[in-house]
Amino acid sequence: MPKANNNKLILTVFLVAMVSFGWGLSFLAIALLVKVMEPFQLLAARWALTGLFFLALILTKKIKVKLDFHKKSTLFLLCTGLFEPCAYDILETYGIKMTSPSVSAIFVATIPCMTLIIGMLFFRYKTDSKLTISLIITFVGVVIATFFSPNFSVGGTRLGMLLMLFAVVVARLYSLFSKRASQDYDATSITTVMVIESAIVFNIIALLKGYGLKTYLIPFESLSALGSLLFLSFFCAFASYFCYNKLLSYSNPALANNIVSSLSTIIGVITGILITHDVWGWYTVIGLLITLIGVWMSGRQMQDDNQ
């Protein structure tokens, strides 16, 4: 394998690992914080802190952001942050509230498939049978791990399911728009715009809901809450999104999303079992094994693409 291709493969593995561990471990941090904060308080504080961190890096010239809003992909750049995390987090929050975690998990598992469909219909991305099969396999794995769980519930309203469907669509528009924006902007610029838009949107919502200054003081009441907020702000919001935008810049969005989403789910399930003692059984083991097979197939295809 040529050295350039080998370096690209190493970078890809690193980016996938950073995103997967960041988003996979975020479930624990969020679970801890929602015990002491309302969802929009958490989102406002998280992205405000991330925004201040970005601003500090820009002012101290640790990172350079080049934003020229006269380029062809400017609209895609601006829509990236509005789709995710802004619209996605809002739709997901109320979608889960109106349905159930079980139903939501299955909807989220369809995200890679939706990425493929939207990419083919509107962005002219090509696909093949191997990619389609790997997406189906990972989806089946998640369904098995969810459907056979004793905690599975199909309760909820039609509105809640509709909101989750919209969440899936906007999440995949984000990955496709990020890839299109990468034609004119680097990962740093894309992530910066996402952070700024998220900080503005969620803090406006928090103010309109009357949370006030308390939103930013609650995490300081305990070290565990503060540590969780710092993890979400710096590792998940900053590092993970930066790495994901970089990964999307040269990878097939459906392929990258399948690997990252599946690994994040696996990491989240395993840490939930080990740390919070979540219920598990044969369905968990079989479901995760099938999901890993799908991830392995996607990984092999990504490796072939990098050669």
PDB file of C-alpha atoms in Angstrom:
ATOM      1  CA  MET A   1       0.000   0.000   0.000  1.00  0.00           C
ATOM      2  CA  PRO A   2       1.443   3.433  -0.943  1.00  0.00           C
ATOM      3  CA  LYS A   3       2.511   5.618   1.968  1.00  0.00           C
ATOM      4  CA  ALA A   4      -0.054   8.332   1.125  1.00  0.00           C
ATOM      5  CA  ASN A   5      -2.909   5.828   1.181  1.00  0.00           C
ATOM      6  CA  ASN A   6      -1.609   4.282   4.397  1.00  0.00           C
ATOM      7  CA  ASN A   7      -1.509   7.719   6.069  1.00  0.00           C
ATOM      8  CA  LYS A   8      -5.058   8.412   4.890  1.00  0.00           C
ATOM      9  CA  LEU A   9      -6.241   5.088   6.324  1.00  0.00           C
ATOM     10  CA  ILE A  10      -4.588   5.842   9.678  1.00  0.00           C
ATOM     11  CA  LEU A  11      -6.227   9.289   9.718  1.00  0.00           C
ATOM     12  CA  THR A  12      -9.600   7.712   8.901  1.00  0.00           C
ATOM     13  CA  VAL A  13      -9.299   5.199  11.758  1.00  0.00           C
ATOM     14  CA  PHE A  14      -8.339   8.013  14.152  1.00  0.00           C
ATOM     15  CA  LEU A  15     -11.263  10.204  13.081  1.00  0.00           C
ATOM     16  CA  VAL A  16     -13.743   7.332  13.360  1.00  0.00           C
ATOM     17  CA  ALA A  17     -12.423   6.434  16.826  1.00  0.00           C
ATOM     18  CA  MET A  18     -12.638  10.033  18.078  1.00  0.00           C
ATOM     19  CA  VAL A  19     -16.205  10.518  16.863  1.00  0.00           C
ATOM     20  CA  SER A  20     -17.445   7.086  17.984  1.00  0.00           C
ATOM     21  CA  PHE A  21     -16.019   7.300  21.501  1.00  0.00           C
ATOM     22  CA  GLY A  22     -17.143  10.912  21.910  1.00  0.00           C
ATOM     23  CA  TRP A  23     -20.729  10.289  20.849  1.00  0.00           C
ATOM     24  CA  GLY A  24     -20.870   6.819  22.400  1.00  0.00           C
ATOM     25  CA  LEU A  25     -19.817   8.065  25.845  1.00  0.00           C
ATOM     26  CA  SER A  26     -22.014  11.165  25.564  1.00  0.00           C
ATOM     27  CA  PHE A  27     -25.055   9.090  26.578  1.00  0.00           C
ATOM     28  CA  LEU A  28     -23.657   8.738  30.095  1.00  0.00           C
ATOM     29  CA  ALA A  29     -22.856  12.435  30.413  1.00  0.00           C
ATOM     30  CA  ILE A  30     -26.296  13.453  29.168  1.00  0.00           C
ATOM     31  CA  ALA A  31     -28.026  10.925  31.444  1.00  0.00           C
ATOM     32  CA  LEU A  32     -26.288  12.459  34.446  1.00  0.00           C
ATOM     33  CA  LEU A  33     -26.984  16.073  33.483  1.00  0.00           C
ATOM     34  CA  VAL A  34     -30.690  15.661  32.666  1.00  0.00           C
ATOM     35  CA  LYS A  35     -31.193  14.687  36.307  1.00  0.00           C
ATOM     36  CA  VAL A  36     -30.338  18.240  37.363  1.00  0.00           C
ATOM     37  CA  MET A  37     -31.059  20.270  34.199  1.00  0.00           C
ATOM     38  CA  GLU A  38     -33.898  20.642  31.725  1.00  0.00           C
ATOM     39  CA  PRO A  39     -32.988  19.536  28.166  1.00  0.00           C
ATOM     40  CA  PHE A  40     -32.796  23.061  26.770  1.00  0.00           C
ATOM     41  CA  GLN A  41     -30.796  24.233  29.780  1.00  0.00           C
ATOM     42  CA  LEU A  42     -28.290  21.512  28.994  1.00  0.00           C
ATOM     43  CA  LEU A  43     -28.161  22.385  25.292  1.00  0.00           C
ATOM     44  CA  ALA A  44     -27.797  26.112  26.011  1.00  0.00           C
ATOM     45  CA  ALA A  45     -25.004  25.673  28.560  1.00  0.00           C
ATOM     46  CA  ARG A  46     -23.204  23.055  26.478  1.00  0.00           C
ATOM     47  CA  TRP A  47     -23.069  25.083  23.283  1.00  0.00           C
ATOM     48  CA  ALA A  48     -22.442  28.398  25.031  1.00  0.00           C
ATOM     49  CA  LEU A  49     -19.350  26.888  26.642  1.00  0.00           C
ATOM     50  CA  THR A  50     -18.239  25.410  23.323  1.00  0.00           C
ATOM     51  CA  GLY A  51     -18.791  28.772  21.636  1.00  0.00           C
ATOM     52  CA  LEU A  52     -16.649  30.581  24.211  1.00  0.00           C
ATOM     53  CA  PHE A  53     -13.937  27.965  23.741  1.00  0.00           C
ATOM     54  CA  PHE A  54     -13.969  28.477  19.977  1.00  0.00           C
ATOM     55  CA  LEU A  55     -13.895  32.243  20.410  1.00  0.00           C
ATOM     56  CA  ALA A  56     -10.861  31.961  22.698  1.00  0.00           C
ATOM     57  CA  LEU A  57      -9.047  29.770  20.156  1.00  0.00           C
ATOM     58  CA  ILE A  58      -9.794  32.241  17.356  1.00  0.00           C
ATOM     59  CA  LEU A  59      -8.756  35.325  19.352  1.00  0.00           C
ATOM     60  CA  THR A  60      -5.499  33.676  20.435  1.00  0.00           C
ATOM     61  CA  LYS A  61      -4.943  32.545  16.821  1.00  0.00           C
ATOM     62  CA  LYS A  62      -4.727  28.888  17.813  1.00  0.00           C
ATOM     63  CA  ILE A  63      -7.081  28.139  14.946  1.00  0.00           C
ATOM     64  CA  LYS A  64      -7.663  30.041  11.739  1.00  0.00           C
ATOM     65  CA  VAL A  65     -11.153  30.370  10.358  1.00  0.00           C
ATOM     66  CA  LYS A  66     -11.534  31.427   6.752  1.00  0.00           C
ATOM     67  CA  LEU A  67     -15.119  32.362   5.977  1.00  0.00           C
ATOM     68  CA  ASP A  68     -15.953  33.806   2.580  1.00  0.00           C
ATOM     69  CA  PHE A  69     -19.718  33.955   2.242  1.00  0.00           C
ATOM     70  CA  HIS A  70     -19.535  34.583  -1.498  1.00  0.00           C
ATOM     71  CA  LYS A  71     -18.619  30.991  -2.351  1.00  0.00           C
ATOM     72  CA  LYS A  72     -20.995  28.596  -4.088  1.00  0.00           C
ATOM     73  CA  SER A  73     -21.441  26.277  -1.088  1.00  0.00           C
ATOM     74  CA  THR A  74     -22.184  29.055   1.451  1.00  0.00           C
ATOM     75  CA  LEU A  75     -25.852  28.035   1.681  1.00  0.00           C
ATOM     76  CA  PHE A  76     -24.821  24.446   2.452  1.00  0.00           C
ATOM     77  CA  LEU A  77     -22.415  25.761   5.117  1.00  0.00           C
ATOM     78  CA  LEU A  78     -25.111  27.798   6.871  1.00  0.00           C
ATOM     79  CA  CYS A  79     -27.657  24.975   6.690  1.00  0.00           C
ATOM     80  CA  THR A  80     -25.200  22.480   8.191  1.00  0.00           C
ATOM     81  CA  GLY A  81     -25.396  23.899  11.709  1.00  0.00           C
ATOM     82  CA  LEU A  82     -29.103  24.660  11.486  1.00  0.00           C
ATOM     83  CA  PHE A  83     -29.843  21.027  10.616  1.00  0.00           C
ATOM     84  CA  GLU A  84     -27.555  19.519  13.266  1.00  0.00           C
ATOM     85  CA  PRO A  85     -27.384  20.015  16.114  1.00  0.00           C
ATOM     86  CA  CYS A  86     -30.083  22.742  16.119  1.00  0.00           C
ATOM     87  CA  ALA A  87     -33.100  21.191  14.375  1.00  0.00           C
ATOM     88  CA  TYR A  88     -32.052  17.599  15.107  1.00  0.00           C
ATOM     89  CA  ASP A  89     -31.712  18.045  18.873  1.00  0.00           C
ATOM     90  CA  ILE A  90     -35.070  19.824  19.121  1.00  0.00           C
ATOM     91  CA  LEU A  91     -36.901  17.224  17.028  1.00  0.00           C
ATOM     92  CA  GLU A  92     -35.219  14.333  18.835  1.00  0.00           C
ATOM     93  CA  THR A  93     -35.930  15.776  22.294  1.00  0.00           C
ATOM     94  CA  TYR A  94     -39.657  16.123  21.707  1.00  0.00           C
ATOM     95  CA  GLY A  95     -39.810  12.993  19.542  1.00  0.00           C
ATOM     96  CA  ILE A  96     -38.438  10.835  22.365  1.00  0.00           C
ATOM     97  CA  LYS A  97     -40.779  12.550  24.820  1.00  0.00           C
ATOM     98  CA  MET A  98     -43.812  11.718  22.664  1.00  0.00           C
ATOM     99  CA  THR A  99     -42.793   8.135  21.778  1.00  0.00           C
ATOM    100  CA  SER A 100     -40.347   5.951  23.700  1.00  0.00           C
ATOM    101  CA  PRO A 101     -36.594   5.285  23.779  1.00  0.00           C
ATOM    102  CA  SER A 102     -37.203   1.965  21.992  1.00  0.00           C
ATOM    103  CA  VAL A 103     -39.028   3.506  19.050  1.00  0.00           C
ATOM    104  CA  SER A 104     -36.505   6.340  18.915  1.00  0.00           C
ATOM    105  CA  ALA A 105     -33.591   3.890  18.788  1.00  0.00           C
ATOM    106  CA  ILE A 106     -35.075   2.174  15.745  1.00  0.00           C
ATOM    107  CA  PHE A 107     -35.699   5.491  14.002  1.00  0.00           C
ATOM    108  CA  VAL A 108     -32.113   6.602  14.666  1.00  0.00           C
ATOM    109  CA  ALA A 109     -30.850   3.266  13.314  1.00  0.00           C
ATOM    110  CA  THR A 110     -32.375   4.162   9.942  1.00  0.00           C
ATOM    111  CA  ILE A 111     -30.183   7.270   9.625  1.00  0.00           C
ATOM    112  CA  PRO A 112     -27.446   5.651   7.468  1.00  0.00           C
ATOM    113  CA  CYS A 113     -30.096   4.234   5.112  1.00  0.00           C
ATOM    114  CA  MET A 114     -31.755   7.644   4.888  1.00  0.00           C
ATOM    115  CA  THR A 115     -28.355   9.205   4.117  1.00  0.00           C
ATOM    116  CA  LEU A 116     -27.938   6.803   1.221  1.00  0.00           C
ATOM    117  CA  ILE A 117     -31.433   7.453  -0.147  1.00  0.00           C
ATOM    118  CA  ILE A 118     -31.213  11.263   0.075  1.00  0.00           C
ATOM    119  CA  GLY A 119     -27.683  11.234  -1.343  1.00  0.00           C
ATOM    120  CA  MET A 120     -28.804   9.190  -4.356  1.00  0.00           C
ATOM    121  CA  LEU A 121     -31.939  11.251  -4.991  1.00  0.00           C
ATOM    122  CA  PHE A 122     -30.630  14.783  -4.532  1.00  0.00           C
ATOM    123  CA  PHE A 123     -26.810  14.691  -4.520  1.00  0.00           C
ATOM    124  CA  ARG A 124     -26.179  12.055  -7.213  1.00  0.00           C
ATOM    125  CA  TYR A 125     -23.997   9.924  -4.956  1.00  0.00           C
ATOM    126  CA  LYS A 126     -23.277   6.455  -6.256  1.00  0.00           C
ATOM    127  CA  THR A 127     -23.739   3.284  -4.265  1.00  0.00           C
ATOM    128  CA  ASP A 128     -23.248  -0.448  -4.691  1.00  0.00           C
ATOM    129  CA  SER A 129     -24.636  -3.688  -3.319  1.00  0.00           C
ATOM    130  CA  LYS A 130     -21.935  -4.047  -0.624  1.00  0.00           C
ATOM    131  CA  LEU A 131     -22.779  -0.680   0.929  1.00  0.00           C
ATOM    132  CA  THR A 132     -26.511  -1.390   0.826  1.00  0.00           C
ATOM    133  CA  ILE A 133     -26.052  -4.808   2.447  1.00  0.00           C
ATOM    134  CA  SER A 134     -23.837  -3.397   5.224  1.00  0.00           C
ATOM    135  CA  LEU A 135     -26.465  -0.732   6.005  1.00  0.00           C
ATOM    136  CA  ILE A 136     -29.219  -3.328   6.186  1.00  0.00           C
ATOM    137  CA  ILE A 137     -27.157  -5.633   8.414  1.00  0.00           C
ATOM    138  CA  THR A 138     -26.362  -2.908  10.947  1.00  0.00           C
ATOM    139  CA  PHE A 139     -30.011  -1.826  11.008  1.00  0.00           C
ATOM    140  CA  VAL A 140     -31.132  -5.413  11.672  1.00  0.00           C
ATOM    141  CA  GLY A 141     -28.608  -5.669  14.511  1.00  0.00           C
ATOM    142  CA  VAL A 142     -29.983  -2.562  16.232  1.00  0.00           C
ATOM    143  CA  VAL A 143     -33.576  -3.747  15.765  1.00  0.00           C
ATOM    144  CA  ILE A 144     -32.786  -7.132  17.360  1.00  0.00           C
ATOM    145  CA  ALA A 145     -31.018  -5.526  20.325  1.00  0.00           C
ATOM    146  CA  THR A 146     -33.981  -3.167  20.804  1.00  0.00           C
ATOM    147  CA  PHE A 147     -37.083  -5.180  19.882  1.00  0.00           C
ATOM    148  CA  PHE A 148     -36.353  -8.230  22.070  1.00  0.00           C
ATOM    149  CA  SER A 149     -35.430  -6.172  25.137  1.00  0.00           C
ATOM    150  CA  PRO A 150     -37.880  -6.499  28.058  1.00  0.00           C
ATOM    151  CA  ASN A 151     -37.911  -2.690  28.165  1.00  0.00           C
ATOM    152  CA  PHE A 152     -39.134  -2.410  24.582  1.00  0.00           C
ATOM    153  CA  SER A 153     -42.178  -0.203  24.219  1.00  0.00           C
ATOM    154  CA  VAL A 154     -44.077   0.920  21.147  1.00  0.00           C
ATOM    155  CA  GLY A 155     -46.041   3.580  22.960  1.00  0.00           C
ATOM    156  CA  GLY A 156     -46.297   7.099  21.640  1.00  0.00           C
ATOM    157  CA  THR A 157     -48.243   9.435  19.398  1.00  0.00           C
ATOM    158  CA  ARG A 158     -48.241   9.826  15.641  1.00  0.00           C
ATOM    159  CA  LEU A 159     -46.847  13.322  16.122  1.00  0.00           C
ATOM    160  CA  GLY A 160     -43.920  11.914  18.115  1.00  0.00           C
ATOM    161  CA  MET A 161     -43.110   9.402  15.377  1.00  0.00           C
ATOM    162  CA  LEU A 162     -43.413  12.124  12.755  1.00  0.00           C
ATOM    163  CA  LEU A 163     -40.961  14.268  14.723  1.00  0.00           C
ATOM    164  CA  MET A 164     -38.496  11.366  14.911  1.00  0.00           C
ATOM    165  CA  LEU A 165     -38.842  10.870  11.149  1.00  0.00           C
ATOM    166  CA  PHE A 166     -38.054  14.544  10.587  1.00  0.00           C
ATOM    167  CA  ALA A 167     -35.101  14.204  12.976  1.00  0.00           C
ATOM    168  CA  VAL A 168     -33.702  11.370  10.864  1.00  0.00           C
ATOM    169  CA  VAL A 169     -34.096  13.427   7.678  1.00  0.00           C
ATOM    170  CA  VAL A 170     -32.435  16.591   8.995  1.00  0.00           C
ATOM    171  CA  ALA A 171     -29.603  14.577  10.584  1.00  0.00           C
ATOM    172  CA  ARG A 172     -28.730  13.114   7.220  1.00  0.00           C
ATOM    173  CA  LEU A 173     -29.126  16.408   5.416  1.00  0.00           C
ATOM    174  CA  TYR A 174     -26.504  17.679   7.847  1.00  0.00           C
ATOM    175  CA  SER A 175     -23.942  15.058   6.795  1.00  0.00           C
ATOM    176  CA  LEU A 176     -24.661  15.573   3.102  1.00  0.00           C
ATOM    177  CA  PHE A 177     -24.586  19.372   3.387  1.00  0.00           C
ATOM    178  CA  SER A 178     -21.351  19.198   5.392  1.00  0.00           C
ATOM    179  CA  LYS A 179     -19.736  17.187   2.616  1.00  0.00           C
ATOM    180  CA  ARG A 180     -20.934  19.671  -0.003  1.00  0.00           C
ATOM    181  CA  ALA A 181     -19.711  22.625   2.116  1.00  0.00           C
ATOM    182  CA  SER A 182     -16.277  20.954   2.382  1.00  0.00           C
ATOM    183  CA  GLN A 183     -15.723  21.751  -1.299  1.00  0.00           C
ATOM    184  CA  ASP A 184     -15.081  25.390  -0.308  1.00  0.00           C
ATOM    185  CA  TYR A 185     -14.561  25.319   3.479  1.00  0.00           C
ATOM    186  CA  ASP A 186     -12.306  23.282   5.739  1.00  0.00           C
ATOM    187  CA  ALA A 187     -13.478  21.286   8.770  1.00  0.00           C
ATOM    188  CA  THR A 188     -12.500  24.077  11.179  1.00  0.00           C
ATOM    189  CA  SER A 189     -14.665  26.648   9.395  1.00  0.00           C
ATOM    190  CA  ILE A 190     -17.645  24.279   9.134  1.00  0.00           C
ATOM    191  CA  THR A 191     -17.436  23.340  12.816  1.00  0.00           C
ATOM    192  CA  THR A 192     -17.082  26.979  13.852  1.00  0.00           C
ATOM    193  CA  VAL A 193     -20.266  27.961  12.013  1.00  0.00           C
ATOM    194  CA  MET A 194     -22.091  24.990  13.565  1.00  0.00           C
ATOM    195  CA  VAL A 195     -20.995  25.996  17.054  1.00  0.00           C
ATOM    196  CA  ILE A 196     -21.961  29.663  16.599  1.00  0.00           C
ATOM    197  CA  GLU A 197     -25.398  28.816  15.217  1.00  0.00           C
ATOM    198  CA  SER A 198     -26.048  26.243  17.966  1.00  0.00           C
ATOM    199  CA  ALA A 199     -24.977  28.605  20.751  1.00  0.00           C
ATOM    200  CA  ILE A 200     -27.265  31.354  19.446  1.00  0.00           C
ATOM    201  CA  VAL A 201     -30.326  29.157  18.792  1.00  0.00           C
ATOM    202  CA  PHE A 202     -30.284  27.150  22.030  1.00  0.00           C
ATOM    203  CA  ASN A 203     -29.522  30.128  24.265  1.00  0.00           C
ATOM    204  CA  ILE A 204     -32.354  32.141  22.705  1.00  0.00           C
ATOM    205  CA  ILE A 205     -34.711  29.209  23.378  1.00  0.00           C
ATOM    206  CA  ALA A 206     -33.454  28.932  26.967  1.00  0.00           C
ATOM    207  CA  LEU A 207     -34.054  32.638  27.541  1.00  0.00           C
ATOM    208  CA  LEU A 208     -37.537  32.482  26.000  1.00  0.00           C
ATOM    209  CA  LYS A 209     -38.365  29.564  28.302  1.00  0.00           C
ATOM    210  CA  GLY A 210     -37.364  31.741  31.267  1.00  0.00           C
ATOM    211  CA  TYR A 211     -34.414  29.703  32.545  1.00  0.00           C
ATOM    212  CA  GLY A 212     -32.170  32.740  32.968  1.00  0.00           C
ATOM    213  CA  LEU A 213     -28.747  32.755  34.621  1.00  0.00           C
ATOM    214  CA  LYS A 214     -29.486  29.541  36.528  1.00  0.00           C
ATOM    215  CA  THR A 215     -28.884  27.625  33.303  1.00  0.00           C
ATOM    216  CA  TYR A 216     -25.157  28.304  33.524  1.00  0.00           C
ATOM    217  CA  LEU A 217     -24.794  27.882  37.306  1.00  0.00           C
ATOM    218  CA  ILE A 218     -26.371  24.443  37.806  1.00  0.00           C
ATOM    219  CA  PRO A 219     -23.354  22.456  36.503  1.00  0.00           C
ATOM    220  CA  PHE A 220     -21.109  24.097  39.096  1.00  0.00           C
ATOM    221  CA  GLU A 221     -23.133  22.592  41.938  1.00  0.00           C
ATOM    222  CA  SER A 222     -21.307  19.257  41.656  1.00  0.00           C
ATOM    223  CA  LEU A 223     -18.028  18.012  40.179  1.00  0.00           C
ATOM    224  CA  SER A 224     -19.745  15.186  38.301  1.00  0.00           C
ATOM    225  CA  ALA A 225     -22.163  17.587  36.582  1.00  0.00           C
ATOM    226  CA  LEU A 226     -19.366  20.018  35.739  1.00  0.00           C
ATOM    227  CA  GLY A 227     -17.173  17.206  34.418  1.00  0.00           C
ATOM    228  CA  SER A 228     -20.028  15.907  32.261  1.00  0.00           C
ATOM    229  CA  LEU A 229     -20.695  19.362  30.818  1.00  0.00           C
ATOM    230  CA  LEU A 230     -17.009  19.892  30.040  1.00  0.00           C
ATOM    231  CA  PHE A 231     -16.857  16.502  28.340  1.00  0.00           C
ATOM    232  CA  LEU A 232     -19.914  17.275  26.206  1.00  0.00           C
ATOM    233  CA  SER A 233     -18.683  20.762  25.345  1.00  0.00           C
ATOM    234  CA  PHE A 234     -15.059  20.066  24.520  1.00  0.00           C
ATOM    235  CA  PHE A 235     -14.825  16.426  23.487  1.00  0.00           C
ATOM    236  CA  CYS A 236     -18.255  15.779  21.958  1.00  0.00           C
ATOM    237  CA  ALA A 237     -19.174  19.181  20.559  1.00  0.00           C
ATOM    238  CA  PHE A 238     -15.691  20.436  19.623  1.00  0.00           C
ATOM    239  CA  ALA A 239     -13.438  17.432  18.947  1.00  0.00           C
ATOM    240  CA  SER A 240     -16.051  14.952  17.714  1.00  0.00           C
ATOM    241  CA  TYR A 241     -17.859  17.308  15.344  1.00  0.00           C
ATOM    242  CA  PHE A 242     -14.554  18.619  14.002  1.00  0.00           C
ATOM    243  CA  CYS A 243     -13.373  15.057  13.319  1.00  0.00           C
ATOM    244  CA  TYR A 244     -16.731  14.102  11.791  1.00  0.00           C
ATOM    245  CA  ASN A 245     -16.759  17.088   9.438  1.00  0.00           C
ATOM    246  CA  LYS A 246     -13.195  16.192   8.431  1.00  0.00           C
ATOM    247  CA  LEU A 247     -14.220  12.573   7.828  1.00  0.00           C
ATOM    248  CA  LEU A 248     -17.225  13.621   5.733  1.00  0.00           C
ATOM    249  CA  SER A 249     -15.024  15.834   3.559  1.00  0.00           C
ATOM    250  CA  TYR A 250     -13.489  12.821   1.797  1.00  0.00           C
ATOM    251  CA  SER A 251     -15.735   9.838   2.624  1.00  0.00           C
ATOM    252  CA  ASN A 252     -19.071   8.588   1.370  1.00  0.00           C
ATOM    253  CA  PRO A 253     -21.545  10.131   3.883  1.00  0.00           C
ATOM    254  CA  ALA A 254     -23.675   6.975   4.126  1.00  0.00           C
ATOM    255  CA  LEU A 255     -20.599   4.797   4.657  1.00  0.00           C
ATOM    256  CA  ALA A 256     -19.030   7.097   7.251  1.00  0.00           C
ATOM    257  CA  ASN A 257     -22.322   7.533   9.055  1.00  0.00           C
ATOM    258  CA  ASN A 258     -22.959   3.807   9.169  1.00  0.00           C
ATOM    259  CA  ILE A 259     -19.614   3.128  10.844  1.00  0.00           C
ATOM    260  CA  VAL A 260     -19.772   6.057  13.280  1.00  0.00           C
ATOM    261  CA  SER A 261     -23.428   5.595  14.249  1.00  0.00           C
ATOM    262  CA  SER A 262     -23.063   1.852  14.767  1.00  0.00           C
ATOM    263  CA  LEU A 263     -19.857   2.087  16.795  1.00  0.00           C
ATOM    264  CA  SER A 264     -21.356   4.900  18.899  1.00  0.00           C
ATOM    265  CA  THR A 265     -24.391   2.711  19.607  1.00  0.00           C
ATOM    266  CA  ILE A 266     -22.203  -0.254  20.569  1.00  0.00           C
ATOM    267  CA  ILE A 267     -20.042   1.872  22.868  1.00  0.00           C
ATOM    268  CA  GLY A 268     -23.142   3.441  24.425  1.00  0.00           C
ATOM    269  CA  VAL A 269     -24.750   0.045  25.067  1.00  0.00           C
ATOM    270  CA  ILE A 270     -21.590  -1.487  26.562  1.00  0.00           C
ATOM    271  CA  THR A 271     -20.866   1.470  28.849  1.00  0.00           C
ATOM    272  CA  GLY A 272     -24.522   1.509  29.888  1.00  0.00           C
ATOM    273  CA  ILE A 273     -24.321  -2.145  30.899  1.00  0.00           C
ATOM    274  CA  LEU A 274     -21.002  -1.783  32.717  1.00  0.00           C
ATOM    275  CA  ILE A 275     -21.559   1.560  34.451  1.00  0.00           C
ATOM    276  CA  THR A 276     -25.300   2.167  34.826  1.00  0.00           C
ATOM    277  CA  HIS A 277     -26.229  -1.536  34.900  1.00  0.00           C
ATOM    278  CA  ASP A 278     -28.678  -1.393  31.993  1.00  0.00           C
ATOM    279  CA  VAL A 279     -30.713  -4.543  31.292  1.00  0.00           C
ATOM    280  CA  TRP A 280     -29.149  -6.851  28.727  1.00  0.00           C
ATOM    281  CA  GLY A 281     -29.481 -10.435  27.461  1.00  0.00           C
ATOM    282  CA  TRP A 282     -28.990 -12.712  24.468  1.00  0.00           C
ATOM    283  CA  TYR A 283     -30.725 -10.151  22.241  1.00  0.00           C
ATOM    284  CA  THR A 284     -28.079  -7.571  23.175  1.00  0.00           C
ATOM    285  CA  VAL A 285     -25.167  -9.893  22.367  1.00  0.00           C
ATOM    286  CA  ILE A 286     -26.629 -11.127  19.065  1.00  0.00           C
ATOM    287  CA  GLY A 287     -27.759  -7.638  18.040  1.00  0.00           C
ATOM    288  CA  LEU A 288     -24.342  -6.105  18.701  1.00  0.00           C
ATOM    289  CA  LEU A 289     -22.542  -8.961  16.927  1.00  0.00           C
ATOM    290  CA  ILE A 290     -24.697  -8.470  13.828  1.00  0.00           C
ATOM    291  CA  THR A 291     -24.101  -4.727  14.027  1.00  0.00           C
ATOM    292  CA  LEU A 292     -20.340  -5.330  14.245  1.00  0.00           C
ATOM    293  CA  ILE A 293     -20.526  -7.452  11.079  1.00  0.00           C
ATOM    294  CA  GLY A 294     -22.150  -4.524   9.282  1.00  0.00           C
ATOM    295  CA  VAL A 295     -19.488  -2.162  10.649  1.00  0.00           C
ATOM    296  CA  TRP A 296     -16.740  -4.537   9.528  1.00  0.00           C
ATOM    297  CA  MET A 297     -18.199  -4.651   6.001  1.00  0.00           C
ATOM    298  CA  SER A 298     -18.403  -0.853   5.898  1.00  0.00           C
ATOM    299  CA  GLY A 299     -14.854  -0.594   7.225  1.00  0.00           C
ATOM    300  CA  ARG A 300     -13.567  -2.900   4.512  1.00  0.00           C
ATOM    301  CA  GLN A 301     -15.266  -0.794   1.874  1.00  0.00           C
ATOM    302  CA  MET A 302     -13.860   2.424   3.334  1.00  0.00           C
ATOM    303  CA  GLN A 303     -10.394   0.835   3.314  1.00  0.00           C
ATOM    304  CA  ASP A 304     -10.817  -0.076  -0.346  1.00  0.00           C
ATOM    305  CA  ASP A 305     -11.889   3.500  -1.110  1.00  0.00           C
ATOM    306  CA  ASN A 306      -8.706   4.827   0.546  1.00  0.00           C
ATOM    307  CA  GLN A 307      -6.414   2.630  -1.521  1.00  0.00           C
TER     308      GLN A 307
END
